[in-house]
Amino acid sequence: MRQKLVAGNWKMHGSLAANQILLTALASQLERLNGMRSAVCVPFPYLAQAQTVLTGSCLAWGAQDVSQYEKGAYTGEVSASMLLEFGCRYVIVGHSERRALFGETDAVVAAKFAAALVAGLTPILCVGETLEERDAGRAESVIAQQLDAVVAESGMAGLAKSVIAYEPVWAIGTGKTASPAQAQAVHAFIRSKLAALDPDVAAALVIQYGGSVKAANAAELFAQPDIDGGLIGGASLDVDEFMAICHAAQG
Ligand code: PEP
C-alpha cells in the first residue's frame, strides 16, 4: 500500500518573517494528521530556518534543486551533501521551470537525480509535457524519454528510492488543472512503462500529480488509483489551502 505524499514547492517565494508564520502553523496543525507524508521544499537560504522550526514535527523539508557535482569549483552550486547537513529529506529534480528557464537537459536531470541518491536524499523527479507536445500526441513519448534518461543512469533500484511527480507543464501556475481522468491516464502510463522493467518497483512507486492543485480539486485527483498525492506550488504558500490538500490526501 503506497502512502500518499503531499509536498509544497515554494519556488522563489518567502521571507524569514512570513516563513516563520507558515512553518509554525503547518508544523502544529500537521501534528494531528497521519496516514500520509508531507514536506515543504523551500529556497536554499531558508533551509536552516526550516530545520529549526520543523525538527521534531511531522513535516519534512527539502530543496528545489541540487548540483550534479559532489564538490569543487562550481560557483553558485549547492551539493547534495550540503542539503543533508540541513536535514533535507527530499529534493526536487528536473522541475519544468528549471528545464525550460535554466536549460536543464534530460542528461543533467539524470545526473542530479543520481547525485541526490548517492547522498541519501529522496529525489522528487518531475516529468511532464508542454501543451504543444500534448496537442501533437507526444505526451507519452516525452515523458518516456525523461524517465529513460534517469533509469539509464540510476537503474530501477535508484528509481525505487525516489518519488515521481507528473506535472503537465501547461497546468503549472496557470490555474488549469488536468482533469482527474487525464492525470490518471498519464500516471497509469508511467506505472505500466516502469512495470515492464520492474513490476515490484513500479507498484510501490509514489507518483504525485502537480499542476494547479488546490483544496477544491485535490480530493478528486487523489482518489485516482495511480495518483499518490501532489506536488503543490502556489497553494503551498497558504496554510488553509495546504492543510486542506493534506487532509484530502489522508482520505
Ligand atoms: C509546481 O511548481 O510544481 C506546481 C505544481 O505549481 P502550481 O501548483 O502553482 O501549479
Short mmCIF file of C-alpha atoms and ligand atoms in Angstrom, two decimals:
data_model
loop_
_atom_site.label_atom_id
_atom_site.label_comp_id
_atom_site.label_asym_id
_atom_site.label_seq_id
_atom_site.Cartn_x
_atom_site.Cartn_y
_atom_site.Cartn_z
CA MET A 1 0.00 0.00 0.00
CA ARG A 2 1.53 3.29 -1.09
CA GLN A 3 1.47 6.18 1.33
CA LYS A 4 0.48 9.47 -0.28
CA LEU A 5 2.97 12.34 -0.21
CA VAL A 6 1.97 15.99 -0.36
CA ALA A 7 4.97 18.24 -0.95
CA GLY A 8 4.98 22.01 -1.23
CA ASN A 9 7.20 23.71 -3.78
CA TRP A 10 7.61 27.26 -2.55
CA LYS A 11 9.56 28.26 -5.68
CA MET A 12 11.28 31.65 -5.16
CA HIS A 13 8.87 32.89 -2.51
CA GLY A 14 9.19 33.62 1.18
CA SER A 15 10.87 35.80 3.77
CA LEU A 16 12.14 34.94 7.23
CA ALA A 17 9.12 36.57 8.83
CA ALA A 18 6.49 35.05 6.53
CA ASN A 19 8.10 31.60 6.64
CA GLN A 20 8.12 31.59 10.41
CA ILE A 21 4.35 32.04 10.50
CA LEU A 22 3.68 29.49 7.74
CA LEU A 23 6.05 26.79 9.02
CA THR A 24 4.93 27.13 12.63
CA ALA A 25 1.27 26.85 11.68
CA LEU A 26 1.83 23.84 9.40
CA ALA A 27 4.03 22.04 11.92
CA SER A 28 1.43 22.33 14.67
CA GLN A 29 -1.60 21.51 12.52
CA LEU A 30 0.05 18.54 10.79
CA GLU A 31 0.71 17.02 14.17
CA ARG A 32 -2.90 15.87 14.06
CA LEU A 33 -2.74 14.11 10.69
CA ASN A 34 -1.49 10.64 10.00
CA GLY A 35 -1.52 8.07 7.23
CA MET A 36 0.17 10.40 4.77
CA ARG A 37 3.53 12.14 4.43
CA SER A 38 4.09 15.82 3.90
CA ALA A 39 7.03 18.06 3.10
CA VAL A 40 7.93 21.57 2.01
CA CYS A 41 10.69 22.33 -0.48
CA VAL A 42 11.98 25.79 0.34
CA PRO A 43 14.57 28.12 -1.24
CA PHE A 44 18.16 27.28 -0.19
CA PRO A 45 18.62 30.24 2.21
CA TYR A 46 15.62 29.13 4.26
CA LEU A 47 16.72 25.54 4.83
CA ALA A 48 18.26 26.38 8.20
CA GLN A 49 15.02 28.04 9.27
CA ALA A 50 13.00 25.03 8.11
CA GLN A 51 15.34 22.75 10.05
CA THR A 52 14.97 24.83 13.22
CA VAL A 53 11.19 25.14 13.07
CA LEU A 54 10.30 21.69 11.72
CA THR A 55 12.67 19.36 13.59
CA GLY A 56 10.51 17.03 15.64
CA SER A 57 7.36 17.77 13.61
CA CYS A 58 5.57 15.57 11.05
CA LEU A 59 6.52 17.92 8.23
CA ALA A 60 9.71 17.03 6.37
CA TRP A 61 11.61 19.56 4.27
CA GLY A 62 13.79 19.67 1.24
CA ALA A 63 15.25 21.79 -1.54
CA GLN A 64 14.15 22.62 -5.06
CA ASP A 65 17.37 21.79 -6.89
CA VAL A 66 20.75 20.18 -6.31
CA SER A 67 24.08 20.20 -8.08
CA GLN A 68 25.07 17.22 -10.15
CA TYR A 69 28.60 17.68 -8.76
CA GLU A 70 29.84 16.49 -5.40
CA LYS A 71 32.10 19.48 -4.64
CA GLY A 72 34.62 21.78 -6.27
CA ALA A 73 34.89 24.91 -8.38
CA TYR A 74 31.21 25.23 -9.29
CA THR A 75 30.28 28.76 -8.28
CA GLY A 76 26.68 29.11 -7.20
CA GLU A 77 26.01 25.40 -6.94
CA VAL A 78 24.72 23.60 -3.84
CA SER A 79 25.70 19.97 -3.31
CA ALA A 80 23.56 17.10 -2.07
CA SER A 81 25.76 16.64 1.00
CA MET A 82 25.19 20.31 1.92
CA LEU A 83 21.43 19.71 1.75
CA LEU A 84 21.81 16.73 4.04
CA GLU A 85 23.58 18.88 6.61
CA PHE A 86 20.43 20.98 6.80
CA GLY A 87 18.28 17.94 7.44
CA CYS A 88 16.70 17.74 3.98
CA ARG A 89 14.92 14.52 3.17
CA TYR A 90 13.72 15.49 -0.32
CA VAL A 91 14.99 17.43 -3.29
CA ILE A 92 13.02 18.34 -6.40
CA VAL A 93 14.89 17.41 -9.57
CA GLY A 94 14.02 18.41 -13.12
CA HIS A 95 11.19 20.81 -12.38
CA SER A 96 9.86 22.13 -15.69
CA GLU A 97 10.86 25.68 -14.74
CA ARG A 98 14.46 24.51 -14.41
CA ARG A 99 14.26 22.57 -17.65
CA ALA A 100 12.69 25.47 -19.58
CA LEU A 101 14.29 28.54 -17.99
CA PHE A 102 17.70 27.20 -16.97
CA GLY A 103 18.39 24.79 -19.80
CA GLU A 104 18.41 21.55 -17.81
CA THR A 105 18.54 18.65 -20.23
CA ASP A 106 17.40 15.09 -19.51
CA ALA A 107 21.09 14.19 -19.03
CA VAL A 108 21.65 16.94 -16.45
CA VAL A 109 18.46 15.97 -14.62
CA ALA A 110 19.61 12.33 -14.57
CA ALA A 111 22.98 13.39 -13.13
CA LYS A 112 21.30 15.49 -10.44
CA PHE A 113 18.98 12.61 -9.58
CA ALA A 114 21.99 10.31 -9.19
CA ALA A 115 23.85 12.85 -7.03
CA ALA A 116 20.83 13.15 -4.71
CA LEU A 117 20.60 9.37 -4.35
CA VAL A 118 24.29 8.95 -3.57
CA ALA A 119 23.91 11.40 -0.69
CA GLY A 120 20.86 9.59 0.65
CA LEU A 121 18.28 12.19 -0.32
CA THR A 122 14.95 11.25 -1.89
CA PRO A 123 14.70 12.90 -5.30
CA ILE A 124 11.29 14.07 -6.45
CA LEU A 125 11.69 13.67 -10.20
CA CYS A 126 9.42 15.97 -12.22
CA VAL A 127 8.29 14.85 -15.65
CA GLY A 128 5.67 16.28 -17.94
CA GLU A 129 4.79 17.54 -21.38
CA THR A 130 4.13 21.01 -22.77
CA LEU A 131 0.80 21.87 -24.37
CA GLU A 132 2.36 21.72 -27.84
CA GLU A 133 3.69 18.24 -27.13
CA ARG A 134 0.30 17.10 -25.82
CA ASP A 135 -1.52 18.56 -28.81
CA ALA A 136 0.90 16.80 -31.12
CA GLY A 137 0.12 13.48 -29.42
CA ARG A 138 3.63 13.31 -27.97
CA ALA A 139 2.93 13.47 -24.24
CA GLU A 140 3.77 9.83 -23.56
CA SER A 141 6.92 9.78 -25.68
CA VAL A 142 8.24 12.95 -24.00
CA ILE A 143 7.63 11.52 -20.54
CA ALA A 144 9.12 8.17 -21.55
CA GLN A 145 12.27 9.93 -22.71
CA GLN A 146 12.51 11.89 -19.44
CA LEU A 147 12.16 8.66 -17.45
CA ASP A 148 14.52 6.68 -19.66
CA ALA A 149 17.37 9.12 -19.03
CA VAL A 150 17.05 8.61 -15.28
CA VAL A 151 16.61 4.83 -15.48
CA ALA A 152 19.69 4.59 -17.74
CA GLU A 153 21.76 6.42 -15.13
CA SER A 154 20.37 5.11 -11.82
CA GLY A 155 18.51 1.92 -12.77
CA MET A 156 15.21 0.75 -11.33
CA ALA A 157 16.97 0.28 -7.98
CA GLY A 158 17.58 4.03 -7.97
CA LEU A 159 14.04 4.80 -9.02
CA ALA A 160 12.81 2.69 -6.12
CA LYS A 161 14.31 5.27 -3.75
CA SER A 162 12.61 8.22 -5.43
CA VAL A 163 9.27 9.88 -5.93
CA ILE A 164 7.95 10.85 -9.37
CA ALA A 165 5.88 13.97 -9.92
CA TYR A 166 3.84 14.11 -13.11
CA GLU A 167 3.47 17.81 -13.83
CA PRO A 168 1.95 18.76 -17.16
CA VAL A 169 3.76 22.00 -17.99
CA TRP A 170 0.52 23.57 -19.23
CA ALA A 171 -1.05 23.12 -15.79
CA ILE A 172 1.72 24.63 -13.67
CA GLY A 173 0.87 28.02 -12.21
CA THR A 174 -1.81 28.52 -14.87
CA GLY A 175 -4.90 27.63 -12.88
CA LYS A 176 -5.59 24.90 -15.48
CA THR A 177 -5.60 21.50 -13.83
CA ALA A 178 -5.50 18.25 -15.73
CA SER A 179 -8.82 16.53 -15.21
CA PRO A 180 -8.64 13.56 -12.84
CA ALA A 181 -9.10 11.25 -15.83
CA GLN A 182 -6.37 12.97 -17.87
CA ALA A 183 -3.95 12.83 -14.96
CA GLN A 184 -4.82 9.22 -14.11
CA ALA A 185 -4.19 8.17 -17.73
CA VAL A 186 -0.64 9.54 -17.62
CA HIS A 187 0.04 8.14 -14.16
CA ALA A 188 -1.10 4.71 -15.35
CA PHE A 189 1.14 5.06 -18.39
CA ILE A 190 4.15 5.89 -16.19
CA ARG A 191 3.46 2.99 -13.85
CA SER A 192 2.93 0.48 -16.64
CA LYS A 193 6.02 1.63 -18.53
CA LEU A 194 8.12 1.15 -15.40
CA ALA A 195 6.36 -2.13 -14.57
CA ALA A 196 7.75 -3.57 -17.79
CA LEU A 197 11.21 -3.06 -16.25
CA ASP A 198 10.42 -4.00 -12.66
CA PRO A 199 6.82 -4.68 -11.57
CA ASP A 200 7.56 -4.55 -7.84
CA VAL A 201 9.31 -1.18 -8.00
CA ALA A 202 6.56 0.23 -10.24
CA ALA A 203 3.81 -0.97 -7.90
CA ALA A 204 5.46 0.63 -4.86
CA LEU A 205 6.50 3.89 -6.54
CA VAL A 206 4.83 7.07 -5.31
CA ILE A 207 3.69 9.13 -8.31
CA GLN A 208 2.45 12.59 -7.37
CA TYR A 209 0.40 14.89 -9.56
CA GLY A 210 1.36 18.56 -9.80
CA GLY A 211 -0.26 21.44 -11.63
CA SER A 212 -2.65 23.91 -10.03
CA VAL A 213 -3.71 21.52 -7.27
CA LYS A 214 -5.82 23.31 -4.66
CA ALA A 215 -8.17 22.49 -1.84
CA ALA A 216 -11.08 22.46 -4.29
CA ASN A 217 -9.71 19.80 -6.66
CA ALA A 218 -7.28 17.75 -4.54
CA ALA A 219 -9.70 15.08 -3.29
CA GLU A 220 -10.89 14.17 -6.78
CA LEU A 221 -7.34 13.95 -8.12
CA PHE A 222 -6.06 11.94 -5.14
CA ALA A 223 -8.96 9.50 -5.46
CA GLN A 224 -7.50 8.20 -8.73
CA PRO A 225 -5.85 4.80 -8.33
CA ASP A 226 -2.41 5.81 -9.58
CA ILE A 227 -2.21 9.30 -8.06
CA ASP A 228 -0.30 9.20 -4.79
CA GLY A 229 -0.55 12.77 -3.56
CA GLY A 230 0.64 16.03 -5.05
CA LEU A 231 3.46 18.46 -5.64
CA ILE A 232 1.90 21.78 -4.78
CA GLY A 233 3.17 25.17 -5.93
CA GLY A 234 1.07 28.27 -5.26
CA ALA A 235 -1.34 26.62 -2.83
CA SER A 236 1.52 25.51 -0.58
CA LEU A 237 2.06 29.12 0.50
CA ASP A 238 -1.35 29.29 2.14
CA VAL A 239 -1.81 27.42 5.44
CA ASP A 240 -5.50 26.65 4.97
CA GLU A 241 -5.10 25.53 1.35
CA PHE A 242 -2.10 23.33 2.09
CA MET A 243 -3.76 21.82 5.15
CA ALA A 244 -6.93 21.06 3.17
CA ILE A 245 -4.83 19.39 0.48
CA CYS A 246 -3.08 17.29 3.14
CA HIS A 247 -6.46 16.29 4.54
CA ALA A 248 -7.58 15.25 1.05
CA ALA A 249 -4.52 13.02 0.80
CA GLN A 250 -5.34 11.45 4.13
CA GLY A 251 -8.58 10.19 2.60
C1 PEP B 1 4.87 23.35 -9.11
O1 PEP B 1 5.52 24.38 -9.05
O2 PEP B 1 5.45 22.27 -9.03
C2 PEP B 1 3.41 23.46 -9.27
C3 PEP B 1 2.72 22.37 -9.45
O3 PEP B 1 2.88 24.72 -9.22
P1 PEP B 1 1.30 25.12 -9.09
O4 PEP B 1 0.73 24.21 -8.06
O5 PEP B 1 1.33 26.56 -8.66
O6 PEP B 1 0.72 24.91 -10.43
#
